[in-house]
Amino acid sequence: MPPNKQTILIVEDEPSLIFTLKDTLENEGYETLIAENGIDALKIVDETRPDLMILDVMLPGISGFDVCKKIRDKKLMFPIIILTARDQEIDKVTGLNIGADDYITKPFGVKELLARIQARLRRSDNYSGKKNDMITLGEVTLDLKEGVVRRPDGDVELTTREVEVIRFLANYPNEPVTRKALLENVWRYEFSSNTSTRTVDVHISKLRTKVEMRPDDPRYLVTMHGVGYMLKIS
Ligand code: CA
């Protein structure tokens, strides 16, 4: 059984293949987004963070490799499966070196592709925490789906923004995340001169009062001096 409502971005310029991929994935219960070139793909990624991307290499305009590289440069780590033409061995190596998670050679069987997708989504769920709706921080449990923090002293509600902040930090467990990365990824549309890194600090302070038992001495939502913040998850 595939997980419900995971969104897969299909980046492909060949209409018949777009149709096949869309049809197959939707039949399996995934939501699909389509981009027929690299520029559109990057735009969609900025607007809606997909759970996984299927990326053709030979695209009009910028190549699939460049798309992949740009996404990884932005520190977006959702799985990317590259579609290569038959026997492009060099491309496979290049693809994995620039941050793709897997590749599949055209022509491919639908079952093989689905198996790869499922394997990648499972793996990314396990380590990224992106779709992991329950995060345990010591005595406190964050239920991100419900937007509630379960504390020994009672439940506290999280705002949508706070859930987004936690999800983004949880994509990089035990790694420093810069204020700029948080601003660009969580505050996306509102990112302007009016929105400064101070906004991030204010939200983190507020979040600490919800997720930490002692907000003045945080153990899980910690400050990395000169860098940003880190979510410590054991
Ligand atoms: Ca193509």
PDB file of C-alpha atoms and ligand atoms in Angstrom:
ATOM      1  CA  MET A   1       0.000   0.000   0.000  1.00  0.00           C
ATOM      2  CA  PRO A   2       1.504   3.311  -1.027  1.00  0.00           C
ATOM      3  CA  PRO A   3       1.335   6.154   1.450  1.00  0.00           C
ATOM      4  CA  ASN A   4      -1.540   8.512   0.701  1.00  0.00           C
ATOM      5  CA  LYS A   5      -1.218  11.958  -0.735  1.00  0.00           C
ATOM      6  CA  GLN A   6       2.488  12.000  -1.316  1.00  0.00           C
ATOM      7  CA  THR A   7       3.266  14.327  -4.164  1.00  0.00           C
ATOM      8  CA  ILE A   8       5.562  13.349  -6.999  1.00  0.00           C
ATOM      9  CA  LEU A   9       6.866  15.942  -9.410  1.00  0.00           C
ATOM     10  CA  ILE A  10       7.328  14.542 -12.924  1.00  0.00           C
ATOM     11  CA  VAL A  11       9.859  16.487 -14.970  1.00  0.00           C
ATOM     12  CA  GLU A  12       9.664  15.198 -18.514  1.00  0.00           C
ATOM     13  CA  ASP A  13       9.151  16.721 -21.953  1.00  0.00           C
ATOM     14  CA  GLU A  14       7.846  13.702 -23.796  1.00  0.00           C
ATOM     15  CA  PRO A  15       4.013  13.847 -23.805  1.00  0.00           C
ATOM     16  CA  SER A  16       3.421  10.090 -24.033  1.00  0.00           C
ATOM     17  CA  LEU A  17       5.749   9.407 -21.128  1.00  0.00           C
ATOM     18  CA  ILE A  18       4.198  12.209 -19.054  1.00  0.00           C
ATOM     19  CA  PHE A  19       0.814  10.603 -19.637  1.00  0.00           C
ATOM     20  CA  THR A  20       2.033   7.134 -18.656  1.00  0.00           C
ATOM     21  CA  LEU A  21       3.816   8.359 -15.523  1.00  0.00           C
ATOM     22  CA  LYS A  22       0.936  10.540 -14.382  1.00  0.00           C
ATOM     23  CA  ASP A  23      -1.601   7.795 -14.969  1.00  0.00           C
ATOM     24  CA  THR A  24       0.459   5.115 -13.243  1.00  0.00           C
ATOM     25  CA  LEU A  25       1.329   7.230 -10.205  1.00  0.00           C
ATOM     26  CA  GLU A  26      -2.192   8.537  -9.724  1.00  0.00           C
ATOM     27  CA  ASN A  27      -3.538   4.987  -9.904  1.00  0.00           C
ATOM     28  CA  GLU A  28      -1.184   4.170  -7.058  1.00  0.00           C
ATOM     29  CA  GLY A  29      -2.620   6.972  -4.962  1.00  0.00           C
ATOM     30  CA  TYR A  30       0.085   9.593  -5.421  1.00  0.00           C
ATOM     31  CA  GLU A  31      -0.591  13.178  -6.325  1.00  0.00           C
ATOM     32  CA  THR A  32       1.350  14.347  -9.353  1.00  0.00           C
ATOM     33  CA  LEU A  33       2.728  17.631 -10.581  1.00  0.00           C
ATOM     34  CA  ILE A  34       4.084  18.066 -14.097  1.00  0.00           C
ATOM     35  CA  ALA A  35       6.916  20.233 -15.395  1.00  0.00           C
ATOM     36  CA  GLU A  36       7.942  20.021 -19.026  1.00  0.00           C
ATOM     37  CA  ASN A  37      11.214  21.871 -18.574  1.00  0.00           C
ATOM     38  CA  GLY A  38      13.786  22.634 -15.913  1.00  0.00           C
ATOM     39  CA  ILE A  39      12.733  26.209 -15.235  1.00  0.00           C
ATOM     40  CA  ASP A  40       9.161  25.146 -14.512  1.00  0.00           C
ATOM     41  CA  ALA A  41      10.446  22.299 -12.365  1.00  0.00           C
ATOM     42  CA  LEU A  42      12.468  24.663 -10.168  1.00  0.00           C
ATOM     43  CA  LYS A  43       9.505  26.994  -9.864  1.00  0.00           C
ATOM     44  CA  ILE A  44       7.228  24.157  -8.744  1.00  0.00           C
ATOM     45  CA  VAL A  45       9.836  22.964  -6.247  1.00  0.00           C
ATOM     46  CA  ASP A  46       9.997  26.458  -4.755  1.00  0.00           C
ATOM     47  CA  GLU A  47       6.242  26.721  -4.490  1.00  0.00           C
ATOM     48  CA  THR A  48       5.323  23.237  -3.289  1.00  0.00           C
ATOM     49  CA  ARG A  49       7.918  21.000  -1.850  1.00  0.00           C
ATOM     50  CA  PRO A  50       7.245  17.642  -3.525  1.00  0.00           C
ATOM     51  CA  ASP A  51       7.968  14.395  -1.707  1.00  0.00           C
ATOM     52  CA  LEU A  52       9.880  12.991  -4.650  1.00  0.00           C
ATOM     53  CA  MET A  53      10.890  14.034  -8.140  1.00  0.00           C
ATOM     54  CA  ILE A  54      11.262  11.992 -11.299  1.00  0.00           C
ATOM     55  CA  LEU A  55      13.679  13.914 -13.469  1.00  0.00           C
ATOM     56  CA  ASP A  56      14.466  13.388 -17.139  1.00  0.00           C
ATOM     57  CA  VAL A  57      18.013  14.338 -18.153  1.00  0.00           C
ATOM     58  CA  MET A  58      17.377  15.502 -21.697  1.00  0.00           C
ATOM     59  CA  LEU A  59      15.122  18.501 -21.308  1.00  0.00           C
ATOM     60  CA  PRO A  60      14.679  21.682 -23.339  1.00  0.00           C
ATOM     61  CA  GLY A  61      16.629  24.573 -21.812  1.00  0.00           C
ATOM     62  CA  ILE A  62      18.497  23.569 -18.704  1.00  0.00           C
ATOM     63  CA  SER A  63      19.308  19.887 -18.318  1.00  0.00           C
ATOM     64  CA  GLY A  64      18.033  17.526 -15.667  1.00  0.00           C
ATOM     65  CA  PHE A  65      21.506  17.471 -14.126  1.00  0.00           C
ATOM     66  CA  ASP A  66      21.472  21.230 -13.673  1.00  0.00           C
ATOM     67  CA  VAL A  67      18.002  21.062 -12.156  1.00  0.00           C
ATOM     68  CA  CYS A  68      19.185  18.431  -9.693  1.00  0.00           C
ATOM     69  CA  LYS A  69      22.272  20.405  -8.807  1.00  0.00           C
ATOM     70  CA  LYS A  70      20.319  23.620  -8.226  1.00  0.00           C
ATOM     71  CA  ILE A  71      17.911  21.809  -5.908  1.00  0.00           C
ATOM     72  CA  ARG A  72      20.718  20.284  -3.865  1.00  0.00           C
ATOM     73  CA  ASP A  73      22.506  23.651  -3.745  1.00  0.00           C
ATOM     74  CA  LYS A  74      19.388  24.947  -1.998  1.00  0.00           C
ATOM     75  CA  LYS A  75      19.769  22.140   0.531  1.00  0.00           C
ATOM     76  CA  LEU A  76      16.466  20.578  -0.457  1.00  0.00           C
ATOM     77  CA  MET A  77      16.933  16.884   0.131  1.00  0.00           C
ATOM     78  CA  PHE A  78      13.780  15.145  -1.114  1.00  0.00           C
ATOM     79  CA  PRO A  79      14.539  12.061  -3.240  1.00  0.00           C
ATOM     80  CA  ILE A  80      15.292  12.581  -6.915  1.00  0.00           C
ATOM     81  CA  ILE A  81      15.152   9.700  -9.377  1.00  0.00           C
ATOM     82  CA  ILE A  82      16.811  10.499 -12.684  1.00  0.00           C
ATOM     83  CA  LEU A  83      15.598   9.081 -15.988  1.00  0.00           C
ATOM     84  CA  THR A  84      18.424   8.377 -18.395  1.00  0.00           C
ATOM     85  CA  ALA A  85      18.441   7.094 -21.942  1.00  0.00           C
ATOM     86  CA  ARG A  86      19.666   3.564 -22.458  1.00  0.00           C
ATOM     87  CA  ASP A  87      23.373   2.978 -21.871  1.00  0.00           C
ATOM     88  CA  GLN A  88      24.229   6.479 -20.739  1.00  0.00           C
ATOM     89  CA  GLU A  89      26.635   5.060 -18.174  1.00  0.00           C
ATOM     90  CA  ILE A  90      28.439   8.354 -17.750  1.00  0.00           C
ATOM     91  CA  ASP A  91      25.179  10.083 -17.060  1.00  0.00           C
ATOM     92  CA  LYS A  92      24.364   7.641 -14.285  1.00  0.00           C
ATOM     93  CA  VAL A  93      27.617   8.406 -12.532  1.00  0.00           C
ATOM     94  CA  THR A  94      27.179  12.137 -13.031  1.00  0.00           C
ATOM     95  CA  GLY A  95      23.625  11.906 -11.734  1.00  0.00           C
ATOM     96  CA  LEU A  96      24.616  10.249  -8.512  1.00  0.00           C
ATOM     97  CA  ASN A  97      27.533  12.622  -8.040  1.00  0.00           C
ATOM     98  CA  ILE A  98      25.360  15.702  -8.288  1.00  0.00           C
ATOM     99  CA  GLY A  99      22.974  14.476  -5.636  1.00  0.00           C
ATOM    100  CA  ALA A 100      20.385  12.273  -7.327  1.00  0.00           C
ATOM    101  CA  ASP A 101      19.299   9.323  -5.194  1.00  0.00           C
ATOM    102  CA  ASP A 102      18.690   6.834  -7.939  1.00  0.00           C
ATOM    103  CA  TYR A 103      18.421   6.522 -11.668  1.00  0.00           C
ATOM    104  CA  ILE A 104      16.341   4.411 -13.971  1.00  0.00           C
ATOM    105  CA  THR A 105      17.088   3.669 -17.587  1.00  0.00           C
ATOM    106  CA  LYS A 106      14.579   4.264 -20.353  1.00  0.00           C
ATOM    107  CA  PRO A 107      12.676   2.272 -21.414  1.00  0.00           C
ATOM    108  CA  PHE A 108      11.662   1.044 -17.989  1.00  0.00           C
ATOM    109  CA  GLY A 109       8.899  -1.113 -16.573  1.00  0.00           C
ATOM    110  CA  VAL A 110       6.226   0.531 -14.496  1.00  0.00           C
ATOM    111  CA  LYS A 111       6.641  -1.989 -11.688  1.00  0.00           C
ATOM    112  CA  GLU A 112      10.342  -1.315 -11.455  1.00  0.00           C
ATOM    113  CA  LEU A 113       9.774   2.426 -11.289  1.00  0.00           C
ATOM    114  CA  LEU A 114       7.114   2.076  -8.594  1.00  0.00           C
ATOM    115  CA  ALA A 115       9.383  -0.166  -6.549  1.00  0.00           C
ATOM    116  CA  ARG A 116      12.172   2.415  -6.741  1.00  0.00           C
ATOM    117  CA  ILE A 117       9.815   5.229  -5.793  1.00  0.00           C
ATOM    118  CA  GLN A 118       8.444   3.327  -2.821  1.00  0.00           C
ATOM    119  CA  ALA A 119      11.918   2.413  -1.619  1.00  0.00           C
ATOM    120  CA  ARG A 120      13.079   6.034  -1.836  1.00  0.00           C
ATOM    121  CA  LEU A 121      10.020   7.438  -0.119  1.00  0.00           C
ATOM    122  CA  ARG A 122      10.323   4.922   2.691  1.00  0.00           C
ATOM    123  CA  ARG A 123      13.957   5.743   3.190  1.00  0.00           C
ATOM    124  CA  SER A 124      13.425   9.487   3.143  1.00  0.00           C
ATOM    125  CA  ASP A 125      10.560   9.145   5.645  1.00  0.00           C
ATOM    126  CA  ASN A 126      12.843   7.274   7.960  1.00  0.00           C
ATOM    127  CA  TYR A 127      15.672   9.697   8.071  1.00  0.00           C
ATOM    128  CA  SER A 128      14.286  13.036   7.026  1.00  0.00           C
ATOM    129  CA  GLY A 129      11.290  13.007   9.320  1.00  0.00           C
ATOM    130  CA  LYS A 130       9.493  14.998   6.657  1.00  0.00           C
ATOM    131  CA  LYS A 131       6.412  12.811   6.743  1.00  0.00           C
ATOM    132  CA  ASN A 132       7.178  11.575  10.182  1.00  0.00           C
ATOM    133  CA  ASP A 133       4.422  13.277  12.079  1.00  0.00           C
ATOM    134  CA  MET A 134       5.565  12.234  15.540  1.00  0.00           C
ATOM    135  CA  ILE A 135       8.823  13.591  16.915  1.00  0.00           C
ATOM    136  CA  THR A 136       9.938  12.774  20.425  1.00  0.00           C
ATOM    137  CA  LEU A 137      12.131  15.244  22.274  1.00  0.00           C
ATOM    138  CA  GLY A 138      12.751  13.724  25.703  1.00  0.00           C
ATOM    139  CA  GLU A 139       9.521  13.894  27.695  1.00  0.00           C
ATOM    140  CA  VAL A 140       7.797  15.897  24.990  1.00  0.00           C
ATOM    141  CA  THR A 141       6.129  14.510  21.867  1.00  0.00           C
ATOM    142  CA  LEU A 142       5.378  16.676  18.860  1.00  0.00           C
ATOM    143  CA  ASP A 143       2.352  15.550  16.883  1.00  0.00           C
ATOM    144  CA  LEU A 144       2.918  17.540  13.713  1.00  0.00           C
ATOM    145  CA  LYS A 145      -0.157  16.228  11.961  1.00  0.00           C
ATOM    146  CA  GLU A 146      -2.407  17.513  14.723  1.00  0.00           C
ATOM    147  CA  GLY A 147      -0.188  20.507  15.405  1.00  0.00           C
ATOM    148  CA  VAL A 148       0.000  19.708  19.089  1.00  0.00           C
ATOM    149  CA  VAL A 149       2.850  19.368  21.563  1.00  0.00           C
ATOM    150  CA  ARG A 150       2.142  16.685  24.166  1.00  0.00           C
ATOM    151  CA  ARG A 151       3.914  17.678  27.369  1.00  0.00           C
ATOM    152  CA  PRO A 152       3.868  16.130  30.823  1.00  0.00           C
ATOM    153  CA  ASP A 153       2.196  19.363  31.988  1.00  0.00           C
ATOM    154  CA  GLY A 154      -0.432  19.358  29.229  1.00  0.00           C
ATOM    155  CA  ASP A 155      -0.968  19.865  25.505  1.00  0.00           C
ATOM    156  CA  VAL A 156       0.111  23.019  23.707  1.00  0.00           C
ATOM    157  CA  GLU A 157      -0.976  23.958  20.192  1.00  0.00           C
ATOM    158  CA  LEU A 158       1.475  24.771  17.440  1.00  0.00           C
ATOM    159  CA  THR A 159       0.827  27.315  14.714  1.00  0.00           C
ATOM    160  CA  THR A 160       1.093  26.222  11.087  1.00  0.00           C
ATOM    161  CA  ARG A 161       4.302  28.202  10.819  1.00  0.00           C
ATOM    162  CA  GLU A 162       5.772  26.497  13.864  1.00  0.00           C
ATOM    163  CA  VAL A 163       4.955  23.091  12.390  1.00  0.00           C
ATOM    164  CA  GLU A 164       6.738  24.162   9.197  1.00  0.00           C
ATOM    165  CA  VAL A 165       9.797  25.294  11.149  1.00  0.00           C
ATOM    166  CA  ILE A 166       9.958  21.965  12.994  1.00  0.00           C
ATOM    167  CA  ARG A 167       9.491  19.999   9.791  1.00  0.00           C
ATOM    168  CA  PHE A 168      12.240  21.910   8.058  1.00  0.00           C
ATOM    169  CA  LEU A 169      14.670  21.473  10.955  1.00  0.00           C
ATOM    170  CA  ALA A 170      13.721  17.789  11.161  1.00  0.00           C
ATOM    171  CA  ASN A 171      14.812  17.360   7.545  1.00  0.00           C
ATOM    172  CA  TYR A 172      18.329  17.906   8.844  1.00  0.00           C
ATOM    173  CA  PRO A 173      18.349  16.206  12.237  1.00  0.00           C
ATOM    174  CA  ASN A 174      21.410  17.004  14.346  1.00  0.00           C
ATOM    175  CA  GLU A 175      22.732  19.331  11.655  1.00  0.00           C
ATOM    176  CA  PRO A 176      22.984  23.108  11.859  1.00  0.00           C
ATOM    177  CA  VAL A 177      20.425  24.958   9.736  1.00  0.00           C
ATOM    178  CA  THR A 178      21.009  28.616   8.929  1.00  0.00           C
ATOM    179  CA  ARG A 179      18.481  31.361   9.602  1.00  0.00           C
ATOM    180  CA  LYS A 180      18.613  32.199   5.916  1.00  0.00           C
ATOM    181  CA  ALA A 181      17.677  28.624   4.935  1.00  0.00           C
ATOM    182  CA  LEU A 182      14.750  28.759   7.349  1.00  0.00           C
ATOM    183  CA  LEU A 183      13.624  32.123   5.980  1.00  0.00           C
ATOM    184  CA  GLU A 184      13.842  31.004   2.390  1.00  0.00           C
ATOM    185  CA  ASN A 185      12.135  27.663   2.917  1.00  0.00           C
ATOM    186  CA  VAL A 186       9.564  28.319   5.614  1.00  0.00           C
ATOM    187  CA  TRP A 187       8.711  31.962   4.929  1.00  0.00           C
ATOM    188  CA  ARG A 188       8.969  31.511   1.144  1.00  0.00           C
ATOM    189  CA  TYR A 189       6.477  34.034  -0.220  1.00  0.00           C
ATOM    190  CA  GLU A 190       6.844  36.575   2.503  1.00  0.00           C
ATOM    191  CA  PHE A 191      10.607  36.635   2.148  1.00  0.00           C
ATOM    192  CA  SER A 192      11.329  40.301   1.578  1.00  0.00           C
ATOM    193  CA  SER A 193      13.298  43.118   3.155  1.00  0.00           C
ATOM    194  CA  ASN A 194      10.593  43.290   5.826  1.00  0.00           C
ATOM    195  CA  THR A 195      11.265  39.736   6.870  1.00  0.00           C
ATOM    196  CA  SER A 196      14.613  39.522   8.574  1.00  0.00           C
ATOM    197  CA  THR A 197      16.489  36.763  10.323  1.00  0.00           C
ATOM    198  CA  ARG A 198      15.173  38.352  13.525  1.00  0.00           C
ATOM    199  CA  THR A 199      11.788  36.874  12.555  1.00  0.00           C
ATOM    200  CA  VAL A 200      13.338  33.429  12.766  1.00  0.00           C
ATOM    201  CA  ASP A 201      14.808  34.138  16.212  1.00  0.00           C
ATOM    202  CA  VAL A 202      11.456  35.325  17.526  1.00  0.00           C
ATOM    203  CA  HIS A 203       9.717  32.185  16.292  1.00  0.00           C
ATOM    204  CA  ILE A 204      12.390  29.900  17.689  1.00  0.00           C
ATOM    205  CA  SER A 205      12.104  31.574  21.108  1.00  0.00           C
ATOM    206  CA  LYS A 206       8.360  31.063  21.073  1.00  0.00           C
ATOM    207  CA  LEU A 207       8.756  27.453  19.911  1.00  0.00           C
ATOM    208  CA  ARG A 208      11.144  26.736  22.752  1.00  0.00           C
ATOM    209  CA  THR A 209       8.515  27.677  25.287  1.00  0.00           C
ATOM    210  CA  LYS A 210       6.369  24.957  23.727  1.00  0.00           C
ATOM    211  CA  VAL A 211       8.800  22.122  23.039  1.00  0.00           C
ATOM    212  CA  GLU A 212      11.386  22.551  25.778  1.00  0.00           C
ATOM    213  CA  MET A 213      10.742  21.809  29.446  1.00  0.00           C
ATOM    214  CA  ARG A 214      13.282  24.519  30.290  1.00  0.00           C
ATOM    215  CA  PRO A 215      13.201  27.060  27.429  1.00  0.00           C
ATOM    216  CA  ASP A 216      16.038  29.081  28.976  1.00  0.00           C
ATOM    217  CA  ASP A 217      18.279  26.015  28.780  1.00  0.00           C
ATOM    218  CA  PRO A 218      17.186  24.306  25.542  1.00  0.00           C
ATOM    219  CA  ARG A 219      18.261  20.719  25.001  1.00  0.00           C
ATOM    220  CA  TYR A 220      16.625  19.942  21.654  1.00  0.00           C
ATOM    221  CA  LEU A 221      16.041  23.183  19.787  1.00  0.00           C
ATOM    222  CA  VAL A 222      19.518  24.533  20.196  1.00  0.00           C
ATOM    223  CA  THR A 223      21.325  27.627  18.951  1.00  0.00           C
ATOM    224  CA  MET A 224      24.435  27.089  16.870  1.00  0.00           C
ATOM    225  CA  HIS A 225      26.342  30.279  17.497  1.00  0.00           C
ATOM    226  CA  GLY A 226      27.217  32.144  14.336  1.00  0.00           C
ATOM    227  CA  VAL A 227      25.278  29.622  12.227  1.00  0.00           C
ATOM    228  CA  GLY A 228      21.644  29.171  13.148  1.00  0.00           C
ATOM    229  CA  TYR A 229      19.693  26.412  14.820  1.00  0.00           C
ATOM    230  CA  MET A 230      19.708  22.670  15.178  1.00  0.00           C
ATOM    231  CA  LEU A 231      17.071  20.155  16.154  1.00  0.00           C
ATOM    232  CA  LYS A 232      18.648  17.419  18.217  1.00  0.00           C
ATOM    233  CA  ILE A 233      16.854  14.136  17.697  1.00  0.00           C
ATOM    234  CA  SER A 234      18.317  10.948  19.091  1.00  0.00           C
TER     235      SER A 234
HETATM  236 CA    CA B   1      13.500  14.256 -22.677  1.00  0.00          CA
END
